[in-house]
Amino acid sequence: MPVLPELAAVLAAASARTRPEPPGGGPVLREAARGYWDRRGLHGAAGGIAAAPGAQPLLLALIGAHGGDVLMPRPCPAAWTPQARLLGRPAYHVPTPAECGGVPDPYALLETVRRVRAEGGRPKLLLLSVVDDPTATVAPPELVREACEAAVGEGLHIISDETWRDTVHRPRDTVLLSPAEMSPDDVTVINDLSGALVPAAWPVAVARFPDTARAAVRHARTLDILTALGALVAGPVAHAAAHALGEPDSVRDRVRRAAALQAEVAAAAHRAVLGSGALARPPQAGRHLYADLGPLRSRLADLGVTDSMELEEYLTDRLGAPAPGGHRFGDELGALRVRLGTGPLLGNTPHQQTEALAAAKPLELAHVARALDDFAAVFRALR
């Protein structure tokens, strides 16, 4: 989406700031993040907040601040497994239930923990995302509760990535429960603000720690790692991020309209994928769609596509936009799964994207209708 003019003005007003924020963010940014979470029922102090220039260095610091092995759902965000491996931590993927991604099946989680321990491992940390990238699904509250109970019962600390929570397509019809509401002493929450609040080119992410003595130690370790990495938020970006976290009316309106627009275009893309005979969970949030082209395996084999790497190359070439294969998200190479971005369907220029945001019927705009027709044609050719 184009940069919100109000945010651009705030960033420009702070452009003379030549010093970065201190490690973990300055008081204004941390207080803004505290207020953001307070409005969502997650209360705490600004001292329990840490900020970094993007989710990847922040998550790397969080994993580094915890000992032991890391568990995560399959599929999961593309950066999670490499970050654990970079730190020399074994990473284990746990299957998700049929209805959603992002949160592991509780029974599979328990079985994985016991298997890892039997093999001499030390599972200590569970990464999950209630509003999931890559699958664009929202985990139901009962699943979140059961998964949290299973994890905490086994002594795991939970890092809940809630980057996409403000992109839920139909917020009035969707119940979103943060793990931090279920297990406040055992959950650290992370939010990459590029999910909904600021442009991706302005890297900033924030983490909320539990209000416990053990969490205070991990918070200090996280700041040490951010300091060692030089992972400091740029001063102008911190100023703009604090403004966005305060959620003035203009920011709220942009977030709401963007989510509603993504809901329409993602639903249309979902229909096109299902029309080819492929499978995909209905998208509920974000700007992606996760498709399983397994039912089209014979047709794809005739085209020389037999695994997710070849599927990625095939679809990226024909769609004219990145279509990363499921192997990048922890799925097996032989599974013909792919994440499809819906953002490119809204236009290639800021003018087209702004036009789509303002339209009462965006799917009827010429450039959106043309993009959807081209998208659907790629999948019709696989029938």
mmCIF file of C-alpha atoms in Angstrom:
data_model
loop_
_atom_site.group_PDB
_atom_site.id
_atom_site.type_symbol
_atom_site.label_atom_id
_atom_site.label_comp_id
_atom_site.label_asym_id
_atom_site.label_seq_id
_atom_site.Cartn_x
_atom_site.Cartn_y
_atom_site.Cartn_z
ATOM 1 C CA MET A 1 0.000 0.000 0.000
ATOM 2 C CA PRO A 2 1.159 3.576 -0.598
ATOM 3 C CA VAL A 3 2.628 5.405 2.385
ATOM 4 C CA LEU A 4 -0.028 7.159 4.453
ATOM 5 C CA PRO A 5 0.647 10.914 3.907
ATOM 6 C CA GLU A 6 0.328 11.677 7.608
ATOM 7 C CA LEU A 7 3.018 9.119 8.460
ATOM 8 C CA ALA A 8 5.261 10.432 5.704
ATOM 9 C CA ALA A 9 4.932 13.915 7.186
ATOM 10 C CA VAL A 10 5.800 12.650 10.670
ATOM 11 C CA LEU A 11 8.886 10.866 9.325
ATOM 12 C CA ALA A 12 9.954 13.941 7.385
ATOM 13 C CA ALA A 13 9.552 16.128 10.475
ATOM 14 C CA ALA A 14 11.984 13.834 12.323
ATOM 15 C CA SER A 15 14.497 13.575 9.481
ATOM 16 C CA ALA A 16 16.989 15.794 11.316
ATOM 17 C CA ARG A 17 17.372 13.163 14.047
ATOM 18 C CA THR A 18 20.846 11.827 13.420
ATOM 19 C CA ARG A 19 21.131 9.396 16.305
ATOM 20 C CA PRO A 20 19.501 5.992 16.470
ATOM 21 C CA GLU A 21 17.319 4.915 19.356
ATOM 22 C CA PRO A 22 19.034 3.272 22.346
ATOM 23 C CA PRO A 23 19.068 -0.553 22.357
ATOM 24 C CA GLY A 24 15.490 -1.761 22.727
ATOM 25 C CA GLY A 25 14.023 1.616 21.788
ATOM 26 C CA GLY A 26 13.633 4.970 23.506
ATOM 27 C CA PRO A 27 10.955 5.875 26.060
ATOM 28 C CA VAL A 28 8.523 7.422 23.548
ATOM 29 C CA LEU A 29 8.523 4.382 21.262
ATOM 30 C CA ARG A 30 8.263 1.934 24.173
ATOM 31 C CA GLU A 31 5.400 3.890 25.755
ATOM 32 C CA ALA A 32 3.548 3.941 22.438
ATOM 33 C CA ALA A 33 3.951 0.156 22.150
ATOM 34 C CA ARG A 34 2.727 -0.268 25.730
ATOM 35 C CA GLY A 35 -0.387 1.745 24.905
ATOM 36 C CA TYR A 36 -0.977 -0.256 21.727
ATOM 37 C CA TRP A 37 -1.024 -3.522 23.653
ATOM 38 C CA ASP A 38 -2.955 -2.008 26.549
ATOM 39 C CA ARG A 39 -5.830 -1.219 24.160
ATOM 40 C CA ARG A 40 -5.842 -4.916 23.241
ATOM 41 C CA GLY A 41 -6.117 -6.097 26.826
ATOM 42 C CA LEU A 42 -2.420 -6.878 27.312
ATOM 43 C CA HIS A 43 -1.436 -4.629 30.200
ATOM 44 C CA GLY A 44 2.105 -3.964 31.362
ATOM 45 C CA ALA A 45 4.839 -1.386 31.746
ATOM 46 C CA ALA A 46 6.920 0.341 29.082
ATOM 47 C CA GLY A 47 9.985 -1.161 30.742
ATOM 48 C CA GLY A 48 8.857 -4.566 29.481
ATOM 49 C CA ILE A 49 9.063 -3.499 25.827
ATOM 50 C CA ALA A 50 11.964 -3.964 23.402
ATOM 51 C CA ALA A 51 12.187 -2.583 19.866
ATOM 52 C CA ALA A 52 14.492 -3.440 16.969
ATOM 53 C CA PRO A 53 14.874 -2.555 13.268
ATOM 54 C CA GLY A 54 12.594 -5.310 12.028
ATOM 55 C CA ALA A 55 11.237 -8.646 13.212
ATOM 56 C CA GLN A 56 14.226 -10.732 12.138
ATOM 57 C CA PRO A 57 16.875 -9.149 14.416
ATOM 58 C CA LEU A 58 14.344 -8.931 17.230
ATOM 59 C CA LEU A 59 13.372 -12.595 16.969
ATOM 60 C CA LEU A 60 17.029 -13.572 16.660
ATOM 61 C CA ALA A 61 17.722 -11.730 19.920
ATOM 62 C CA LEU A 62 14.732 -13.342 21.631
ATOM 63 C CA ILE A 63 15.774 -16.858 20.604
ATOM 64 C CA GLY A 64 19.310 -16.068 21.715
ATOM 65 C CA ALA A 65 18.041 -14.934 25.108
ATOM 66 C CA HIS A 66 16.460 -18.346 25.725
ATOM 67 C CA GLY A 67 18.283 -21.619 26.108
ATOM 68 C CA GLY A 68 17.336 -24.948 24.575
ATOM 69 C CA ASP A 69 15.770 -26.239 21.389
ATOM 70 C CA VAL A 70 13.076 -24.450 19.390
ATOM 71 C CA LEU A 71 9.716 -25.820 18.257
ATOM 72 C CA MET A 72 7.524 -24.212 15.611
ATOM 73 C CA PRO A 73 4.481 -25.106 13.510
ATOM 74 C CA ARG A 74 4.655 -26.491 9.991
ATOM 75 C CA PRO A 75 4.360 -24.417 7.858
ATOM 76 C CA CYS A 76 5.868 -21.341 9.510
ATOM 77 C CA PRO A 77 7.287 -17.947 8.448
ATOM 78 C CA ALA A 78 10.288 -18.355 6.191
ATOM 79 C CA ALA A 79 12.764 -16.657 8.550
ATOM 80 C CA TRP A 80 12.078 -18.748 11.658
ATOM 81 C CA THR A 81 14.042 -21.913 10.910
ATOM 82 C CA PRO A 82 17.160 -20.134 9.542
ATOM 83 C CA GLN A 83 17.300 -17.915 12.626
ATOM 84 C CA ALA A 84 17.247 -20.883 14.979
ATOM 85 C CA ARG A 85 19.923 -22.636 12.918
ATOM 86 C CA LEU A 86 22.059 -19.506 12.789
ATOM 87 C CA LEU A 87 22.188 -19.640 16.576
ATOM 88 C CA GLY A 88 23.026 -23.337 16.518
ATOM 89 C CA ARG A 89 19.651 -24.286 18.005
ATOM 90 C CA PRO A 90 17.923 -27.436 16.788
ATOM 91 C CA ALA A 91 14.534 -26.554 15.284
ATOM 92 C CA TYR A 92 11.631 -29.008 15.201
ATOM 93 C CA HIS A 93 8.451 -28.560 13.174
ATOM 94 C CA VAL A 94 5.107 -29.624 14.608
ATOM 95 C CA PRO A 95 2.063 -30.319 12.389
ATOM 96 C CA THR A 96 -0.882 -27.928 12.532
ATOM 97 C CA PRO A 97 -4.535 -28.990 12.584
ATOM 98 C CA ALA A 98 -6.686 -29.078 9.462
ATOM 99 C CA GLU A 99 -8.589 -25.863 10.188
ATOM 100 C CA CYS A 100 -5.683 -23.432 10.434
ATOM 101 C CA GLY A 101 -1.940 -22.857 10.452
ATOM 102 C CA GLY A 102 0.268 -20.990 12.868
ATOM 103 C CA VAL A 103 -0.540 -22.950 16.024
ATOM 104 C CA PRO A 104 0.595 -26.565 16.449
ATOM 105 C CA ASP A 105 -1.816 -29.379 17.092
ATOM 106 C CA PRO A 106 -1.681 -29.812 20.903
ATOM 107 C CA TYR A 107 -1.329 -33.588 20.797
ATOM 108 C CA ALA A 108 1.340 -33.441 18.101
ATOM 109 C CA LEU A 109 3.140 -30.838 20.221
ATOM 110 C CA LEU A 110 3.177 -33.106 23.262
ATOM 111 C CA GLU A 111 4.373 -36.049 21.193
ATOM 112 C CA THR A 112 7.142 -33.959 19.609
ATOM 113 C CA VAL A 113 8.341 -32.681 22.986
ATOM 114 C CA ARG A 114 8.514 -36.188 24.391
ATOM 115 C CA ARG A 115 10.289 -37.537 21.306
ATOM 116 C CA VAL A 116 12.864 -34.746 21.350
ATOM 117 C CA ARG A 117 13.566 -35.336 25.038
ATOM 118 C CA ALA A 118 13.862 -39.069 24.492
ATOM 119 C CA GLU A 119 16.501 -38.327 21.832
ATOM 120 C CA GLY A 120 18.462 -36.164 24.262
ATOM 121 C CA GLY A 121 17.138 -32.767 23.170
ATOM 122 C CA ARG A 122 16.128 -29.835 25.393
ATOM 123 C CA PRO A 123 12.919 -28.268 24.028
ATOM 124 C CA LYS A 124 12.484 -24.882 25.712
ATOM 125 C CA LEU A 125 10.866 -22.478 23.262
ATOM 126 C CA LEU A 126 7.716 -22.588 21.101
ATOM 127 C CA LEU A 127 7.159 -20.098 18.284
ATOM 128 C CA LEU A 128 3.620 -19.666 17.011
ATOM 129 C CA SER A 129 1.392 -17.140 15.233
ATOM 130 C CA VAL A 130 -2.328 -16.950 15.979
ATOM 131 C CA VAL A 131 -2.817 -14.841 12.841
ATOM 132 C CA ASP A 132 -0.576 -16.787 10.556
ATOM 133 C CA ASP A 133 1.886 -16.085 7.834
ATOM 134 C CA PRO A 134 2.042 -18.016 5.503
ATOM 135 C CA THR A 135 -1.417 -19.591 5.660
ATOM 136 C CA ALA A 136 -3.411 -16.355 6.254
ATOM 137 C CA THR A 137 -5.593 -18.133 8.814
ATOM 138 C CA VAL A 138 -6.676 -17.241 12.356
ATOM 139 C CA ALA A 139 -6.451 -19.980 14.984
ATOM 140 C CA PRO A 140 -9.698 -20.531 16.931
ATOM 141 C CA PRO A 141 -9.550 -19.648 20.653
ATOM 142 C CA GLU A 142 -10.044 -23.235 21.822
ATOM 143 C CA LEU A 143 -7.002 -24.376 19.844
ATOM 144 C CA VAL A 144 -4.910 -21.503 21.221
ATOM 145 C CA ARG A 145 -5.952 -22.435 24.750
ATOM 146 C CA GLU A 146 -5.143 -26.130 24.316
ATOM 147 C CA ALA A 147 -1.793 -25.460 22.627
ATOM 148 C CA CYS A 148 -0.779 -22.978 25.341
ATOM 149 C CA GLU A 149 -1.759 -25.391 28.107
ATOM 150 C CA ALA A 150 0.255 -28.157 26.451
ATOM 151 C CA ALA A 151 3.315 -25.933 25.954
ATOM 152 C CA VAL A 152 3.313 -24.406 29.426
ATOM 153 C CA GLY A 153 2.667 -27.799 30.981
ATOM 154 C CA GLU A 154 5.852 -29.049 29.346
ATOM 155 C CA GLY A 155 7.870 -26.063 30.549
ATOM 156 C CA LEU A 156 8.081 -24.270 27.192
ATOM 157 C CA HIS A 157 8.178 -20.502 26.876
ATOM 158 C CA ILE A 158 6.025 -19.168 24.024
ATOM 159 C CA ILE A 159 6.894 -16.437 21.540
ATOM 160 C CA SER A 160 3.677 -15.301 19.878
ATOM 161 C CA ASP A 161 4.204 -13.502 16.567
ATOM 162 C CA GLU A 162 1.192 -11.194 16.215
ATOM 163 C CA THR A 163 2.418 -9.178 13.263
ATOM 164 C CA TRP A 164 -0.773 -9.757 11.280
ATOM 165 C CA ARG A 165 -3.362 -9.318 14.024
ATOM 166 C CA ASP A 166 -4.491 -5.918 12.677
ATOM 167 C CA THR A 167 -4.998 -7.302 9.157
ATOM 168 C CA VAL A 168 -7.897 -9.645 9.987
ATOM 169 C CA HIS A 169 -10.266 -9.417 7.039
ATOM 170 C CA ARG A 170 -13.528 -9.528 8.988
ATOM 171 C CA PRO A 171 -12.759 -8.413 12.548
ATOM 172 C CA ARG A 172 -16.414 -8.388 13.629
ATOM 173 C CA ASP A 173 -16.775 -12.049 12.689
ATOM 174 C CA THR A 174 -13.398 -13.252 13.983
ATOM 175 C CA VAL A 175 -12.489 -14.019 17.596
ATOM 176 C CA LEU A 176 -8.780 -13.439 18.103
ATOM 177 C CA LEU A 177 -7.211 -14.669 21.331
ATOM 178 C CA SER A 178 -3.585 -13.869 22.091
ATOM 179 C CA PRO A 179 -1.613 -16.572 23.920
ATOM 180 C CA ALA A 180 -0.549 -13.795 26.296
ATOM 181 C CA GLU A 181 -4.170 -13.587 27.447
ATOM 182 C CA MET A 182 -4.136 -17.299 28.227
ATOM 183 C CA SER A 183 -0.691 -17.579 29.815
ATOM 184 C CA PRO A 184 0.487 -14.056 30.716
ATOM 185 C CA ASP A 185 3.606 -15.198 32.588
ATOM 186 C CA ASP A 186 4.805 -17.536 29.845
ATOM 187 C CA VAL A 187 4.356 -15.612 26.608
ATOM 188 C CA THR A 188 6.446 -12.964 24.859
ATOM 189 C CA VAL A 189 4.587 -11.162 22.057
ATOM 190 C CA ILE A 190 6.305 -9.804 18.953
ATOM 191 C CA ASN A 191 4.863 -7.491 16.294
ATOM 192 C CA ASP A 192 6.557 -6.386 13.082
ATOM 193 C CA LEU A 193 4.845 -3.057 12.421
ATOM 194 C CA SER A 194 5.172 -3.527 8.657
ATOM 195 C CA GLY A 195 2.298 -5.999 8.908
ATOM 196 C CA ALA A 196 -0.259 -3.202 9.170
ATOM 197 C CA LEU A 197 1.045 0.062 10.601
ATOM 198 C CA VAL A 198 4.152 1.251 8.713
ATOM 199 C CA PRO A 199 5.730 0.572 5.293
ATOM 200 C CA ALA A 200 8.097 -2.371 5.013
ATOM 201 C CA ALA A 201 10.874 0.036 4.017
ATOM 202 C CA TRP A 202 10.765 1.525 7.554
ATOM 203 C CA PRO A 203 12.017 -1.476 9.568
ATOM 204 C CA VAL A 204 10.750 -1.575 13.142
ATOM 205 C CA ALA A 205 9.354 -4.325 15.367
ATOM 206 C CA VAL A 206 8.412 -4.421 19.038
ATOM 207 C CA ALA A 207 8.257 -7.169 21.662
ATOM 208 C CA ARG A 208 6.253 -7.302 24.873
ATOM 209 C CA PHE A 209 7.713 -9.331 27.743
ATOM 210 C CA PRO A 210 5.792 -10.845 30.673
ATOM 211 C CA ASP A 211 5.862 -8.988 33.978
ATOM 212 C CA THR A 212 8.004 -11.519 35.857
ATOM 213 C CA ALA A 213 11.506 -11.617 37.306
ATOM 214 C CA ARG A 214 12.534 -14.320 34.829
ATOM 215 C CA ALA A 215 11.248 -12.238 31.916
ATOM 216 C CA ALA A 216 13.221 -9.234 33.178
ATOM 217 C CA VAL A 217 16.405 -11.294 32.881
ATOM 218 C CA ARG A 218 15.475 -12.331 29.330
ATOM 219 C CA HIS A 219 14.645 -8.741 28.480
ATOM 220 C CA ALA A 220 18.121 -7.680 29.599
ATOM 221 C CA ARG A 221 19.717 -10.499 27.579
ATOM 222 C CA THR A 222 17.704 -9.449 24.532
ATOM 223 C CA LEU A 223 18.976 -5.875 24.842
ATOM 224 C CA ASP A 224 22.552 -7.174 25.154
ATOM 225 C CA ILE A 225 22.173 -9.128 21.921
ATOM 226 C CA LEU A 226 20.580 -6.188 20.089
ATOM 227 C CA THR A 227 23.484 -4.043 21.266
ATOM 228 C CA ALA A 228 26.022 -6.589 20.026
ATOM 229 C CA LEU A 229 24.265 -6.762 16.649
ATOM 230 C CA GLY A 230 24.022 -2.988 16.367
ATOM 231 C CA ALA A 231 20.301 -3.562 15.831
ATOM 232 C CA LEU A 232 19.057 -0.074 16.674
ATOM 233 C CA VAL A 233 15.931 1.597 15.338
ATOM 234 C CA ALA A 234 16.634 4.716 13.255
ATOM 235 C CA GLY A 235 15.520 7.889 15.016
ATOM 236 C CA PRO A 236 13.106 9.153 12.319
ATOM 237 C CA VAL A 237 11.588 5.681 11.906
ATOM 238 C CA ALA A 238 11.064 5.399 15.672
ATOM 239 C CA HIS A 239 9.243 8.733 15.657
ATOM 240 C CA ALA A 240 6.908 7.604 12.862
ATOM 241 C CA ALA A 241 6.402 4.181 14.456
ATOM 242 C CA ALA A 242 5.428 5.752 17.783
ATOM 243 C CA HIS A 243 2.871 7.885 15.947
ATOM 244 C CA ALA A 244 1.436 4.819 14.180
ATOM 245 C CA LEU A 245 1.314 2.828 17.426
ATOM 246 C CA GLY A 246 -0.746 5.633 18.938
ATOM 247 C CA GLU A 247 -3.400 4.778 16.304
ATOM 248 C CA PRO A 248 -4.784 8.190 15.395
ATOM 249 C CA ASP A 249 -7.955 8.172 13.310
ATOM 250 C CA SER A 250 -6.094 8.323 9.994
ATOM 251 C CA VAL A 251 -4.023 5.233 10.847
ATOM 252 C CA ARG A 252 -7.054 3.318 12.097
ATOM 253 C CA ASP A 253 -8.963 4.175 8.940
ATOM 254 C CA ARG A 254 -6.108 3.076 6.668
ATOM 255 C CA VAL A 255 -5.713 -0.229 8.544
ATOM 256 C CA ARG A 256 -9.454 -0.892 8.347
ATOM 257 C CA ARG A 257 -9.762 -0.051 4.659
ATOM 258 C CA ALA A 258 -6.657 -2.030 3.734
ATOM 259 C CA ALA A 259 -7.952 -5.119 5.544
ATOM 260 C CA ALA A 260 -11.360 -4.832 3.860
ATOM 261 C CA LEU A 261 -9.716 -4.463 0.449
ATOM 262 C CA GLN A 262 -7.457 -7.461 1.032
ATOM 263 C CA ALA A 263 -10.506 -9.473 2.101
ATOM 264 C CA GLU A 264 -12.167 -8.911 -1.269
ATOM 265 C CA VAL A 265 -9.176 -9.587 -3.471
ATOM 266 C CA ALA A 266 -8.039 -12.599 -1.419
ATOM 267 C CA ALA A 267 -11.504 -14.149 -1.633
ATOM 268 C CA ALA A 268 -11.449 -13.737 -5.416
ATOM 269 C CA ALA A 269 -7.988 -15.292 -5.653
ATOM 270 C CA HIS A 270 -9.128 -18.139 -3.402
ATOM 271 C CA ARG A 271 -12.046 -18.868 -5.745
ATOM 272 C CA ALA A 272 -9.685 -18.959 -8.705
ATOM 273 C CA VAL A 273 -7.352 -21.421 -6.969
ATOM 274 C CA LEU A 274 -10.216 -23.718 -5.936
ATOM 275 C CA GLY A 275 -11.619 -23.553 -9.468
ATOM 276 C CA SER A 276 -8.478 -25.248 -10.755
ATOM 277 C CA GLY A 277 -8.954 -28.196 -8.416
ATOM 278 C CA ALA A 278 -6.241 -27.119 -5.994
ATOM 279 C CA LEU A 279 -6.824 -26.767 -2.258
ATOM 280 C CA ALA A 280 -6.476 -23.745 0.020
ATOM 281 C CA ARG A 281 -7.865 -22.702 3.366
ATOM 282 C CA PRO A 282 -10.057 -19.593 3.091
ATOM 283 C CA PRO A 283 -7.812 -16.575 3.780
ATOM 284 C CA GLN A 284 -8.791 -14.713 6.945
ATOM 285 C CA ALA A 285 -6.015 -12.143 7.318
ATOM 286 C CA GLY A 286 -2.910 -10.670 5.760
ATOM 287 C CA ARG A 287 -1.926 -10.429 2.119
ATOM 288 C CA HIS A 288 -1.247 -14.058 1.243
ATOM 289 C CA LEU A 289 -2.936 -17.263 0.223
ATOM 290 C CA TYR A 290 -1.409 -20.700 0.854
ATOM 291 C CA ALA A 291 -2.338 -23.202 -1.817
ATOM 292 C CA ASP A 292 -1.841 -26.956 -2.078
ATOM 293 C CA LEU A 293 -1.579 -28.074 -5.679
ATOM 294 C CA GLY A 294 -1.228 -31.730 -4.726
ATOM 295 C CA PRO A 295 -4.495 -32.674 -6.506
ATOM 296 C CA LEU A 296 -2.934 -31.345 -9.732
ATOM 297 C CA ARG A 297 0.247 -33.394 -9.409
ATOM 298 C CA SER A 298 -0.230 -35.393 -12.627
ATOM 299 C CA ARG A 299 -0.875 -32.307 -14.727
ATOM 300 C CA LEU A 300 2.072 -30.482 -13.137
ATOM 301 C CA ALA A 301 4.347 -33.483 -13.732
ATOM 302 C CA ASP A 302 3.522 -33.271 -17.432
ATOM 303 C CA LEU A 303 4.793 -29.682 -17.254
ATOM 304 C CA GLY A 304 8.026 -30.733 -15.499
ATOM 305 C CA VAL A 305 6.898 -29.629 -12.033
ATOM 306 C CA THR A 306 7.427 -32.321 -9.402
ATOM 307 C CA ASP A 307 8.320 -30.471 -6.187
ATOM 308 C CA SER A 308 7.805 -27.103 -4.504
ATOM 309 C CA MET A 309 11.037 -25.603 -5.872
ATOM 310 C CA GLU A 310 9.918 -26.272 -9.428
ATOM 311 C CA LEU A 311 6.404 -25.103 -8.558
ATOM 312 C CA GLU A 312 7.832 -21.829 -7.239
ATOM 313 C CA GLU A 313 9.756 -21.272 -10.475
ATOM 314 C CA TYR A 314 6.771 -22.200 -12.637
ATOM 315 C CA LEU A 315 4.239 -19.938 -10.901
ATOM 316 C CA THR A 316 6.620 -17.016 -10.367
ATOM 317 C CA ASP A 317 7.327 -16.972 -14.097
ATOM 318 C CA ARG A 318 3.659 -17.110 -15.119
ATOM 319 C CA LEU A 319 2.209 -14.850 -12.445
ATOM 320 C CA GLY A 320 4.934 -12.250 -12.795
ATOM 321 C CA ALA A 321 5.211 -12.021 -9.007
ATOM 322 C CA PRO A 322 7.056 -14.010 -6.328
ATOM 323 C CA ALA A 323 5.332 -17.290 -5.444
ATOM 324 C CA PRO A 324 7.592 -18.913 -2.819
ATOM 325 C CA GLY A 325 7.254 -22.661 -2.510
ATOM 326 C CA GLY A 326 6.245 -24.436 0.657
ATOM 327 C CA HIS A 327 9.798 -25.686 1.271
ATOM 328 C CA ARG A 328 10.664 -22.132 2.344
ATOM 329 C CA PHE A 329 8.089 -22.391 5.139
ATOM 330 C CA GLY A 330 9.106 -25.743 6.551
ATOM 331 C CA ASP A 331 6.892 -27.940 4.380
ATOM 332 C CA GLU A 332 8.404 -30.974 2.711
ATOM 333 C CA LEU A 333 9.983 -30.405 -0.686
ATOM 334 C CA GLY A 334 7.751 -32.999 -2.319
ATOM 335 C CA ALA A 335 4.572 -31.259 -1.177
ATOM 336 C CA LEU A 336 3.256 -29.036 -3.976
ATOM 337 C CA ARG A 337 2.424 -26.047 -1.779
ATOM 338 C CA VAL A 338 2.982 -22.371 -2.485
ATOM 339 C CA ARG A 339 2.301 -18.981 -0.916
ATOM 340 C CA LEU A 340 0.564 -16.585 -3.271
ATOM 341 C CA GLY A 341 0.684 -12.859 -2.587
ATOM 342 C CA THR A 342 -2.555 -10.931 -3.147
ATOM 343 C CA GLY A 343 -0.972 -7.467 -2.959
ATOM 344 C CA PRO A 344 0.208 -7.443 -6.614
ATOM 345 C CA LEU A 345 -3.408 -7.904 -7.738
ATOM 346 C CA LEU A 346 -4.211 -4.369 -6.542
ATOM 347 C CA GLY A 347 -1.930 -2.594 -8.983
ATOM 348 C CA ASN A 348 1.691 -1.925 -9.778
ATOM 349 C CA THR A 349 1.730 1.788 -8.991
ATOM 350 C CA PRO A 350 0.845 3.870 -5.915
ATOM 351 C CA HIS A 351 -1.894 5.542 -7.964
ATOM 352 C CA GLN A 352 -3.559 2.213 -8.821
ATOM 353 C CA GLN A 353 -3.275 1.003 -5.232
ATOM 354 C CA THR A 354 -4.733 4.239 -3.860
ATOM 355 C CA GLU A 355 -7.556 3.958 -6.371
ATOM 356 C CA ALA A 356 -8.286 0.427 -5.149
ATOM 357 C CA LEU A 357 -8.304 1.599 -1.526
ATOM 358 C CA ALA A 358 -10.845 4.311 -2.299
ATOM 359 C CA ALA A 359 -13.132 2.279 -4.567
ATOM 360 C CA ALA A 360 -16.523 1.109 -3.349
ATOM 361 C CA LYS A 361 -16.210 -1.936 -5.653
ATOM 362 C CA PRO A 362 -12.473 -2.469 -6.118
ATOM 363 C CA LEU A 363 -12.825 -5.743 -8.013
ATOM 364 C CA GLU A 364 -14.602 -3.847 -10.803
ATOM 365 C CA LEU A 365 -11.670 -1.508 -11.399
ATOM 366 C CA ALA A 366 -10.130 -2.233 -14.792
ATOM 367 C CA HIS A 367 -6.608 -2.910 -13.532
ATOM 368 C CA VAL A 368 -7.791 -5.125 -10.638
ATOM 369 C CA ALA A 369 -10.198 -7.094 -12.839
ATOM 370 C CA ARG A 370 -7.442 -7.603 -15.419
ATOM 371 C CA ALA A 371 -4.971 -8.789 -12.776
ATOM 372 C CA LEU A 372 -7.511 -11.232 -11.342
ATOM 373 C CA ASP A 373 -8.312 -12.560 -14.825
ATOM 374 C CA ASP A 374 -4.618 -13.139 -15.511
ATOM 375 C CA PHE A 375 -4.206 -14.825 -12.123
ATOM 376 C CA ALA A 376 -7.183 -17.104 -12.725
ATOM 377 C CA ALA A 377 -5.960 -17.985 -16.218
ATOM 378 C CA VAL A 378 -2.700 -19.377 -14.814
ATOM 379 C CA PHE A 379 -4.657 -21.790 -12.636
ATOM 380 C CA ARG A 380 -7.272 -22.624 -15.281
ATOM 381 C CA ALA A 381 -4.402 -23.870 -17.442
ATOM 382 C CA LEU A 382 -3.644 -26.521 -14.809
ATOM 383 C CA ARG A 383 -7.034 -28.192 -14.911
#
